[in-house]
Amino acid sequence: MTRPFPRGAVIDNGRLTGIGGVDVRSLASEFGTPLYVVDEAELVGRMREYRGAFGEGATVAYASKALCVTGVLQLAAAEGLSVDVASRGELYTAQRASFPMERVIFHGNNKAPAELRDAVDLGVGRVVVDSLTELERLTSLARDAGREVDVLVRITPGVNADTHTHIATGHDEAKFGLSLAAGLAHTAIDQVLKTDGLRLAGLHSHVGSQLLTSAAFEAVVRTLIVLLGDIHRRHGVWLEELNVGGGLAIAYTPYDPEPSITQYAAALLDSVDQEAKANGVPAPRITVEPGRSIAGPAGITLYTVGTVKDVPGVVSFAAVDGGMSDNVRPSLYGARYEVVPAGAPSPPRDARPFDVVGKHCESGDVIAAGVWLPADLREGDLLAVAATGAYGYSMASNYNRLARPAMVLVGDGHARLLVTRETTEDLVAHDVVL
Ligand code: LLP
């Protein structure tokens, strides 16, 4: 059984005792809980594995929505990755991390005019066009700025990815992109190709997230390569780039398969080569946009148990000091997580099942149900949840006016703050007292 904890985690008799060379008790006492802890070796190791597996002939863009904080984007920039941003806030974070603007890809199904203007003025590397309205706006912005803007057209390929419906994005009914079946994709492509000031660098598609098999990736590659051939027949141009989005799944529990980045890259590049040959299309440059599979496995969350409640013959609850405000995925998607006790090493102990719940005013505020924890679990004990690096902090809220946790980066025996803990003052900072 492989537990989905980062490579720098020390698990001893089923307990997390340290991470990145730092004792978990000192992390909890120095920074408080709940605490997001990011293992630098795992995070950077995954960035390097992506770059190595795809090679210099492809672009790896970190999808910042997974975990968008300045320090993480600084690491991505230093590792030579590009970055996918989908809002002014993510773009600003990339600026703050000194990300070279030509390595920024600007996404979004409803970019505000001001966001598009920023993208043009800052000279981002690619703007991904998602609608005909946006195309009009971008055309006039490029004209006003007197600049040529490199664009990708986001294609809705009609691919049904096998994942939770909330995170499937390639089917014809999806709100994202320009439908191939309905003819919108061709309209947009024709339009870009005849617009001075816009340069059609290629096509983009992202069909879903947490994808466990390669079927959807292969279907997208096939559809987009056939489309490259069509565009060549209609317009006499070969587009140079295919951006196939992110989506590689990660293991959240010991029972989940653990897809390999290296195998995924090999399979993807192979299917591009094969489809290009089969369709007589010059092989395009590939861009991938992994988010979850870079940040997810690198992060854990440390909590303190505040209340143990035994309902005799029914259930035992271990309530922790956070919950759905720092990790909404269990209540939003029914996501499952691995929870282990954390703290000092200890000999094996008797265990019994607990529902690990948060402190919010919702019965759905459950982090994981039926977790086997030490039978004598008590108030003040630490628990660690694995694989919370992606879409935890980035989807966090202040529900019940809980302050969002701090985040630390650990490695080589040191912990550095990535995000400070919000204070109660922060929570009311924008309230106006009548
Ligand atoms: N590129 C585009 C255009 C995307 O929309 C996304 C994710 C990615 C790349 C990165 O996908 P990843 O490699 O992380 O699967 N909140 C959900 C996930 C939503 C993903 C949205 N788009 C969750 O917690 O599962």
Short mmCIF file of C-alpha atoms and ligand atoms in Angstrom, two decimals:
data_model
loop_
_atom_site.label_atom_id
_atom_site.label_comp_id
_atom_site.label_asym_id
_atom_site.label_seq_id
_atom_site.Cartn_x
_atom_site.Cartn_y
_atom_site.Cartn_z
CA MET A 1 0.00 0.00 0.00
CA THR A 2 1.53 3.33 -1.05
CA ARG A 3 0.28 6.26 0.91
CA PRO A 4 -0.18 9.37 -1.23
CA PHE A 5 2.13 11.56 0.89
CA PRO A 6 4.93 13.63 -0.66
CA ARG A 7 8.42 12.20 -1.00
CA GLY A 8 9.69 14.31 1.91
CA ALA A 9 7.11 12.89 4.34
CA VAL A 10 8.25 10.52 7.08
CA ILE A 11 5.55 7.97 7.91
CA ASP A 12 6.32 5.82 10.93
CA ASN A 13 3.85 3.13 12.03
CA GLY A 14 1.18 4.89 9.99
CA ARG A 15 1.88 8.28 11.63
CA LEU A 16 3.27 11.34 9.89
CA THR A 17 6.20 12.48 12.03
CA GLY A 18 8.07 14.84 9.74
CA ILE A 19 8.10 16.45 6.31
CA GLY A 20 10.92 18.08 4.36
CA GLY A 21 13.22 17.38 7.27
CA VAL A 22 11.02 19.30 9.73
CA ASP A 23 9.22 17.75 12.71
CA VAL A 24 5.43 18.08 12.28
CA ARG A 25 5.02 19.10 15.94
CA SER A 26 7.32 22.07 15.44
CA LEU A 27 5.42 23.05 12.28
CA ALA A 28 2.17 23.02 14.23
CA SER A 29 3.58 24.92 17.18
CA GLU A 30 5.44 27.53 15.12
CA PHE A 31 2.80 28.22 12.46
CA GLY A 32 -0.44 26.95 14.04
CA THR A 33 -3.11 24.77 12.46
CA PRO A 34 -4.83 24.27 10.11
CA LEU A 35 -1.63 24.54 8.11
CA TYR A 36 -1.00 23.83 4.44
CA VAL A 37 2.47 22.31 4.09
CA VAL A 38 4.13 22.09 0.67
CA ASP A 39 7.06 19.70 0.22
CA GLU A 40 9.50 21.53 -2.03
CA ALA A 41 11.23 18.35 -3.21
CA GLU A 42 7.93 16.88 -4.39
CA LEU A 43 6.75 20.11 -6.02
CA VAL A 44 9.97 20.86 -7.86
CA GLY A 45 10.53 17.16 -8.58
CA ARG A 46 7.22 17.03 -10.41
CA MET A 47 7.99 20.19 -12.39
CA ARG A 48 11.30 18.63 -13.44
CA GLU A 49 9.70 15.29 -14.28
CA TYR A 50 7.26 17.10 -16.59
CA ARG A 51 10.01 19.10 -18.28
CA GLY A 52 12.23 16.04 -18.65
CA ALA A 53 9.44 13.81 -19.96
CA PHE A 54 8.17 16.29 -22.54
CA GLY A 55 11.63 17.52 -23.54
CA GLU A 56 12.69 20.79 -25.11
CA GLY A 57 10.35 20.27 -28.06
CA ALA A 58 7.25 20.82 -25.93
CA THR A 59 6.03 23.47 -23.49
CA VAL A 60 4.92 22.68 -19.94
CA ALA A 61 2.71 25.41 -18.52
CA TYR A 62 1.77 25.15 -14.85
CA ALA A 63 -1.99 25.66 -14.46
CA SER A 64 -1.85 28.19 -11.66
CA LYS A 65 -5.51 27.71 -10.67
CA ALA A 66 -4.39 24.55 -8.83
CA LEU A 67 -2.29 26.55 -6.36
CA CYS A 68 -1.70 30.18 -7.18
CA VAL A 69 0.66 31.79 -4.71
CA THR A 70 3.64 33.97 -5.53
CA GLY A 71 6.31 31.61 -4.16
CA VAL A 72 4.99 28.63 -6.10
CA LEU A 73 4.95 30.66 -9.33
CA GLN A 74 8.52 31.81 -8.59
CA LEU A 75 9.57 28.16 -8.39
CA ALA A 76 7.72 27.35 -11.64
CA ALA A 77 9.40 30.29 -13.38
CA ALA A 78 12.83 29.22 -12.12
CA GLU A 79 12.21 25.67 -13.38
CA GLY A 80 11.57 27.03 -16.88
CA LEU A 81 7.86 26.31 -16.96
CA SER A 82 5.28 28.51 -18.60
CA VAL A 83 2.12 29.41 -16.69
CA ASP A 84 -1.61 29.25 -17.39
CA VAL A 85 -3.59 32.09 -15.80
CA ALA A 86 -7.35 32.55 -15.97
CA SER A 87 -7.98 35.89 -14.29
CA ARG A 88 -6.41 39.22 -13.55
CA GLY A 89 -5.58 37.95 -10.05
CA GLU A 90 -3.66 34.97 -11.37
CA LEU A 91 -1.96 37.20 -13.95
CA TYR A 92 -0.98 39.67 -11.23
CA THR A 93 0.44 36.84 -9.14
CA ALA A 94 2.55 35.78 -12.14
CA GLN A 95 3.76 39.38 -12.52
CA ARG A 96 4.64 39.47 -8.84
CA ALA A 97 6.60 36.25 -9.28
CA SER A 98 8.50 37.99 -12.13
CA PHE A 99 7.20 35.42 -14.61
CA PRO A 100 8.40 36.40 -18.09
CA MET A 101 5.20 37.57 -19.81
CA GLU A 102 5.97 35.68 -23.01
CA ARG A 103 5.61 32.47 -20.96
CA VAL A 104 2.08 33.36 -19.82
CA ILE A 105 -1.01 31.77 -21.40
CA PHE A 106 -4.21 33.71 -20.67
CA HIS A 107 -7.36 31.58 -20.40
CA GLY A 108 -10.97 32.10 -19.38
CA ASN A 109 -14.46 31.70 -20.84
CA ASN A 110 -15.48 35.23 -19.87
CA LYS A 111 -12.44 37.46 -19.76
CA ALA A 112 -13.43 40.98 -18.80
CA PRO A 113 -12.46 43.72 -21.26
CA ALA A 114 -10.03 45.07 -18.64
CA GLU A 115 -8.43 41.64 -18.28
CA LEU A 116 -7.96 41.39 -22.03
CA ARG A 117 -6.47 44.86 -22.09
CA ASP A 118 -3.95 43.87 -19.40
CA ALA A 119 -3.07 40.74 -21.36
CA VAL A 120 -2.44 42.78 -24.53
CA ASP A 121 -0.59 45.61 -22.78
CA LEU A 122 1.65 43.26 -20.83
CA GLY A 123 2.39 41.21 -23.95
CA VAL A 124 1.39 37.77 -22.64
CA GLY A 125 2.62 34.92 -24.83
CA ARG A 126 -0.79 33.51 -25.78
CA VAL A 127 -4.38 34.63 -25.39
CA VAL A 128 -6.75 31.66 -25.65
CA VAL A 129 -9.87 32.84 -27.47
CA ASP A 130 -12.99 31.31 -25.98
CA SER A 131 -15.88 33.11 -27.72
CA LEU A 132 -16.73 35.24 -30.74
CA THR A 133 -17.47 38.22 -28.48
CA GLU A 134 -13.98 37.98 -27.04
CA LEU A 135 -12.54 37.78 -30.52
CA GLU A 136 -14.14 41.13 -31.40
CA ARG A 137 -12.86 42.74 -28.20
CA LEU A 138 -9.38 41.40 -28.74
CA THR A 139 -9.33 42.60 -32.33
CA SER A 140 -10.02 46.18 -31.33
CA LEU A 141 -7.61 46.05 -28.37
CA ALA A 142 -4.80 44.76 -30.60
CA ARG A 143 -5.60 47.50 -33.14
CA ASP A 144 -5.60 50.22 -30.46
CA ALA A 145 -2.34 48.95 -28.97
CA GLY A 146 -0.76 48.63 -32.41
CA ARG A 147 0.47 45.18 -31.46
CA GLU A 148 0.25 41.70 -32.87
CA VAL A 149 -1.32 39.29 -30.38
CA ASP A 150 -0.62 35.56 -30.56
CA VAL A 151 -3.81 33.60 -30.02
CA LEU A 152 -4.95 30.04 -29.65
CA VAL A 153 -8.57 29.15 -30.40
CA ARG A 154 -10.12 26.97 -27.71
CA ILE A 155 -11.92 24.10 -29.37
CA THR A 156 -14.82 22.25 -27.75
CA PRO A 157 -14.11 18.92 -29.40
CA GLY A 158 -17.18 16.94 -28.34
CA VAL A 159 -15.11 14.55 -26.21
CA ASN A 160 -16.80 13.13 -23.12
CA ALA A 161 -14.10 12.72 -20.49
CA ASP A 162 -14.61 10.05 -17.86
CA THR A 163 -14.56 12.19 -14.71
CA HIS A 164 -16.85 14.07 -12.28
CA THR A 165 -19.38 16.08 -14.33
CA HIS A 166 -18.28 19.33 -12.63
CA ILE A 167 -14.78 18.98 -14.04
CA ALA A 168 -15.55 17.61 -17.53
CA THR A 169 -15.11 20.38 -20.11
CA GLY A 170 -14.85 18.87 -23.60
CA HIS A 171 -18.45 17.80 -24.30
CA ASP A 172 -20.64 19.76 -26.71
CA GLU A 173 -22.75 21.26 -23.91
CA ALA A 174 -19.70 22.63 -22.04
CA LYS A 175 -19.53 26.39 -21.42
CA PHE A 176 -15.89 26.42 -22.53
CA GLY A 177 -14.52 27.01 -25.98
CA LEU A 178 -15.91 27.10 -29.49
CA SER A 179 -17.87 24.08 -30.56
CA LEU A 180 -16.51 22.14 -33.48
CA ALA A 181 -19.81 20.38 -34.10
CA ALA A 182 -21.82 23.60 -34.12
CA GLY A 183 -19.40 25.34 -36.49
CA LEU A 184 -18.26 28.02 -34.03
CA ALA A 185 -14.68 26.76 -34.08
CA HIS A 186 -14.38 27.24 -37.85
CA THR A 187 -16.00 30.67 -37.68
CA ALA A 188 -13.47 31.79 -35.07
CA ILE A 189 -10.50 30.30 -36.92
CA ASP A 190 -11.53 31.95 -40.21
CA GLN A 191 -11.98 35.23 -38.41
CA VAL A 192 -8.59 35.17 -36.66
CA LEU A 193 -6.81 34.25 -39.86
CA LYS A 194 -8.15 37.28 -41.66
CA THR A 195 -7.60 39.76 -38.82
CA ASP A 196 -4.51 41.95 -38.91
CA GLY A 197 -3.12 42.22 -35.42
CA LEU A 198 -4.03 38.66 -34.44
CA ARG A 199 -1.75 35.73 -35.23
CA LEU A 200 -3.23 32.25 -34.98
CA ALA A 201 -0.46 30.30 -33.28
CA GLY A 202 -2.51 27.16 -32.78
CA LEU A 203 -5.40 25.39 -31.13
CA HIS A 204 -6.25 24.57 -27.55
CA SER A 205 -8.51 22.07 -25.86
CA HIS A 206 -8.83 20.99 -22.23
CA VAL A 207 -11.36 18.21 -21.85
CA GLY A 208 -11.37 17.53 -18.13
CA SER A 209 -9.50 17.07 -14.92
CA GLN A 210 -8.56 14.08 -12.74
CA LEU A 211 -8.51 11.85 -15.85
CA LEU A 212 -7.36 8.34 -15.05
CA THR A 213 -7.10 6.90 -18.54
CA SER A 214 -5.53 8.21 -21.71
CA ALA A 215 -8.69 7.70 -23.82
CA ALA A 216 -9.82 11.33 -23.65
CA PHE A 217 -6.31 12.68 -24.32
CA GLU A 218 -5.99 10.49 -27.39
CA ALA A 219 -9.43 11.51 -28.65
CA VAL A 220 -8.49 15.18 -28.31
CA VAL A 221 -5.18 14.76 -30.10
CA ARG A 222 -6.93 12.94 -32.96
CA THR A 223 -9.65 15.60 -33.27
CA LEU A 224 -7.23 18.52 -33.19
CA ILE A 225 -4.82 16.98 -35.68
CA VAL A 226 -7.65 16.28 -38.11
CA LEU A 227 -8.65 19.91 -37.63
CA LEU A 228 -5.09 21.08 -38.42
CA GLY A 229 -5.42 19.21 -41.73
CA ASP A 230 -8.81 20.87 -42.41
CA ILE A 231 -7.38 24.31 -41.69
CA HIS A 232 -4.56 23.64 -44.09
CA ARG A 233 -7.00 22.60 -46.81
CA ARG A 234 -9.19 25.65 -46.24
CA HIS A 235 -6.52 28.29 -45.70
CA GLY A 236 -3.19 26.84 -46.84
CA VAL A 237 -1.53 27.30 -43.43
CA TRP A 238 -0.09 24.81 -40.97
CA LEU A 239 -0.65 25.94 -37.41
CA GLU A 240 2.43 25.30 -35.30
CA GLU A 241 1.03 24.57 -31.84
CA LEU A 242 -1.43 22.27 -30.11
CA ASN A 243 -2.16 23.02 -26.48
CA VAL A 244 -3.94 20.00 -25.03
CA GLY A 245 -4.59 21.38 -21.55
CA GLY A 246 -4.03 19.56 -18.27
CA GLY A 247 -6.01 16.85 -16.59
CA LEU A 248 -3.68 14.07 -15.45
CA ALA A 249 -5.13 12.43 -12.33
CA ILE A 250 -3.35 11.91 -9.02
CA ALA A 251 -3.80 9.38 -6.22
CA TYR A 252 -5.73 10.73 -3.25
CA THR A 253 -5.92 7.50 -1.28
CA PRO A 254 -3.76 4.35 -1.15
CA TYR A 255 -6.43 2.58 -3.20
CA ASP A 256 -6.22 4.96 -6.15
CA PRO A 257 -4.01 4.22 -9.15
CA GLU A 258 -1.03 6.58 -9.39
CA PRO A 259 -0.66 7.72 -12.98
CA SER A 260 2.93 8.35 -14.03
CA ILE A 261 3.89 11.71 -15.55
CA THR A 262 6.59 10.07 -17.64
CA GLN A 263 4.24 7.44 -19.07
CA TYR A 264 1.55 10.02 -19.74
CA ALA A 265 4.07 12.20 -21.63
CA ALA A 266 5.33 9.27 -23.69
CA ALA A 267 1.80 8.17 -24.58
CA LEU A 268 0.71 11.69 -25.48
CA LEU A 269 3.75 12.45 -27.64
CA ASP A 270 3.40 9.07 -29.29
CA SER A 271 -0.24 9.65 -30.16
CA VAL A 272 0.65 13.08 -31.62
CA ASP A 273 3.30 11.45 -33.84
CA GLN A 274 0.99 8.68 -34.96
CA GLU A 275 -1.99 10.91 -35.69
CA ALA A 276 0.20 13.44 -37.49
CA LYS A 277 1.64 10.69 -39.71
CA ALA A 278 -1.74 9.09 -40.33
CA ASN A 279 -3.24 12.43 -41.38
CA GLY A 280 -0.25 13.79 -43.30
CA VAL A 281 0.09 16.74 -40.91
CA PRO A 282 3.51 18.13 -39.85
CA ALA A 283 3.87 17.30 -36.14
CA PRO A 284 2.88 20.40 -34.13
CA ARG A 285 4.64 21.66 -31.02
CA ILE A 286 2.76 20.41 -27.96
CA THR A 287 1.88 22.42 -24.87
CA VAL A 288 0.48 20.77 -21.75
CA GLU A 289 -0.99 22.57 -18.76
CA PRO A 290 -0.77 20.37 -15.67
CA GLY A 291 -2.08 21.83 -12.43
CA ARG A 292 -3.23 19.10 -10.05
CA SER A 293 -0.47 16.65 -11.01
CA ILE A 294 2.20 19.21 -10.09
CA ALA A 295 0.79 20.81 -6.94
CA GLY A 296 -1.60 18.17 -5.59
CA PRO A 297 0.73 15.47 -4.29
CA ALA A 298 3.19 18.07 -2.96
CA GLY A 299 0.78 19.45 -0.35
CA ILE A 300 -0.66 18.16 2.89
CA THR A 301 -2.88 19.80 5.49
CA LEU A 302 -2.17 19.58 9.21
CA TYR A 303 -5.12 19.92 11.58
CA THR A 304 -5.58 19.76 15.34
CA VAL A 305 -8.39 17.64 16.74
CA GLY A 306 -10.59 19.88 18.89
CA THR A 307 -13.42 17.56 19.87
CA VAL A 308 -13.83 13.79 19.99
CA LYS A 309 -17.50 12.80 20.12
CA ASP A 310 -18.57 9.16 20.48
CA VAL A 311 -22.20 8.41 19.68
CA PRO A 312 -22.38 4.92 21.23
CA GLY A 313 -23.10 2.23 18.67
CA VAL A 314 -23.48 4.79 15.88
CA VAL A 315 -20.38 6.80 15.00
CA SER A 316 -17.35 8.55 16.45
CA PHE A 317 -16.43 12.01 15.26
CA ALA A 318 -13.02 13.65 15.32
CA ALA A 319 -13.67 17.34 14.68
CA VAL A 320 -10.72 19.40 13.45
CA ASP A 321 -10.01 23.11 13.42
CA GLY A 322 -10.71 23.63 9.67
CA GLY A 323 -12.90 21.88 7.15
CA MET A 324 -14.81 22.81 4.03
CA SER A 325 -13.40 26.34 4.06
CA ASP A 326 -9.86 25.06 3.50
CA ASN A 327 -10.83 21.99 1.43
CA VAL A 328 -14.21 22.09 -0.29
CA ARG A 329 -13.50 19.08 -2.52
CA PRO A 330 -15.13 16.38 -0.37
CA SER A 331 -18.39 18.32 -0.10
CA LEU A 332 -18.32 19.64 -3.68
CA TYR A 333 -17.23 16.52 -5.56
CA GLY A 334 -17.51 13.72 -3.02
CA ALA A 335 -13.70 13.56 -3.16
CA ARG A 336 -11.99 11.06 -0.86
CA TYR A 337 -8.82 11.74 1.11
CA GLU A 338 -6.26 9.84 3.15
CA VAL A 339 -6.03 10.98 6.78
CA VAL A 340 -3.35 9.78 9.20
CA PRO A 341 -2.41 10.71 12.76
CA ALA A 342 0.56 13.06 12.99
CA GLY A 343 3.06 13.85 15.71
CA ALA A 344 5.75 12.08 17.68
CA PRO A 345 6.70 8.55 16.66
CA SER A 346 4.73 5.98 18.60
CA PRO A 347 4.49 2.19 18.72
CA PRO A 348 1.53 0.70 16.82
CA ARG A 349 -1.74 1.48 18.64
CA ASP A 350 -5.21 -0.05 18.57
CA ALA A 351 -7.36 1.72 15.99
CA ARG A 352 -11.05 2.40 15.48
CA PRO A 353 -13.02 4.24 12.79
CA PHE A 354 -13.78 7.96 13.00
CA ASP A 355 -15.56 10.42 10.78
CA VAL A 356 -13.12 13.30 10.48
CA VAL A 357 -15.26 16.42 10.25
CA GLY A 358 -14.67 20.16 10.14
CA LYS A 359 -15.99 22.95 12.34
CA HIS A 360 -18.47 24.51 9.91
CA CYS A 361 -22.22 24.75 10.35
CA GLU A 362 -22.96 22.08 7.72
CA SER A 363 -23.43 18.35 8.06
CA GLY A 364 -21.68 17.97 4.71
CA ASP A 365 -18.51 19.40 6.24
CA VAL A 366 -16.76 16.03 6.31
CA ILE A 367 -13.09 15.63 5.42
CA ALA A 368 -13.14 11.84 5.35
CA ALA A 369 -15.55 9.28 6.78
CA GLY A 370 -14.66 5.95 8.38
CA VAL A 371 -10.96 6.68 8.90
CA TRP A 372 -9.09 4.24 11.16
CA LEU A 373 -7.30 6.33 13.77
CA PRO A 374 -5.80 5.52 17.19
CA ALA A 375 -8.57 4.30 19.49
CA ASP A 376 -7.38 6.71 22.18
CA LEU A 377 -7.37 9.74 19.85
CA ARG A 378 -7.88 12.83 21.94
CA GLU A 379 -8.24 16.58 21.80
CA GLY A 380 -4.99 18.29 20.85
CA ASP A 381 -3.76 15.42 18.64
CA LEU A 382 -2.61 16.29 15.14
CA LEU A 383 -4.02 14.80 11.94
CA ALA A 384 -2.54 15.06 8.44
CA VAL A 385 -4.48 14.90 5.19
CA ALA A 386 -2.57 13.88 2.05
CA ALA A 387 -2.63 15.32 -1.47
CA THR A 388 -4.27 18.64 -0.62
CA GLY A 389 -1.82 20.77 -2.61
CA ALA A 390 -4.15 21.42 -5.56
CA TYR A 391 -7.58 23.06 -5.42
CA GLY A 392 -7.48 23.28 -1.61
CA TYR A 393 -6.11 26.73 -0.87
CA SER A 394 -7.11 27.96 -4.34
CA MET A 395 -10.78 27.15 -3.63
CA ALA A 396 -10.68 28.13 0.04
CA SER A 397 -13.32 30.43 1.48
CA ASN A 398 -14.01 32.34 4.66
CA TYR A 399 -17.24 30.46 5.36
CA ASN A 400 -18.36 31.07 8.94
CA ARG A 401 -15.68 33.76 8.90
CA LEU A 402 -12.88 31.34 9.44
CA ALA A 403 -9.50 32.83 8.66
CA ARG A 404 -7.72 31.06 5.82
CA PRO A 405 -4.73 29.00 7.02
CA ALA A 406 -1.06 29.77 6.56
CA MET A 407 1.02 27.85 4.04
CA VAL A 408 4.65 26.83 4.44
CA LEU A 409 7.22 25.41 2.04
CA VAL A 410 9.40 22.74 3.65
CA GLY A 411 12.70 21.30 2.46
CA ASP A 412 16.21 20.53 3.73
CA GLY A 413 15.09 20.85 7.32
CA HIS A 414 13.66 24.35 6.94
CA ALA A 415 10.16 25.80 6.73
CA ARG A 416 9.49 29.06 4.88
CA LEU A 417 6.17 30.89 4.82
CA LEU A 418 4.43 31.00 1.44
CA VAL A 419 1.24 32.56 2.79
CA THR A 420 0.65 34.06 6.22
CA ARG A 421 -2.40 33.10 8.23
CA GLU A 422 -5.33 35.49 7.89
CA THR A 423 -6.23 37.39 11.00
CA THR A 424 -9.67 38.27 12.32
CA GLU A 425 -8.84 41.85 11.32
CA ASP A 426 -8.31 40.64 7.72
CA LEU A 427 -11.78 39.14 7.84
CA VAL A 428 -13.48 42.45 8.49
CA ALA A 429 -11.02 44.60 6.55
CA HIS A 430 -13.50 45.28 3.75
CA ASP A 431 -16.59 45.61 5.92
CA VAL A 432 -17.94 49.11 6.20
CA VAL A 433 -19.18 50.00 9.68
CA LEU A 434 -22.48 51.86 9.33
N1 LLP B 1 -5.87 24.05 -18.45
C1 LLP B 1 -7.13 24.51 -18.43
C2 LLP B 1 -7.60 25.35 -19.53
C3 LLP B 1 -7.97 24.18 -17.36
O1 LLP B 1 -9.21 24.64 -17.34
C4 LLP B 1 -7.46 23.39 -16.29
C5 LLP B 1 -8.31 23.03 -15.16
C6 LLP B 1 -6.13 22.95 -16.35
C7 LLP B 1 -5.37 23.29 -17.46
C8 LLP B 1 -5.50 22.15 -15.27
O2 LLP B 1 -6.09 20.92 -15.07
P1 LLP B 1 -5.44 19.86 -14.03
O3 LLP B 1 -4.12 19.42 -14.59
O4 LLP B 1 -5.30 20.53 -12.73
O5 LLP B 1 -6.42 18.76 -14.01
N2 LLP B 1 -11.55 22.36 -8.96
C9 LLP B 1 -11.49 21.06 -9.61
C10 LLP B 1 -10.59 21.07 -10.82
C11 LLP B 1 -11.00 22.08 -11.87
C12 LLP B 1 -10.04 22.15 -13.03
C13 LLP B 1 -10.38 23.27 -13.93
N3 LLP B 1 -9.50 23.46 -15.02
C14 LLP B 1 -11.05 20.02 -8.60
O6 LLP B 1 -10.78 20.37 -7.45
O7 LLP B 1 -10.98 18.83 -8.90
#
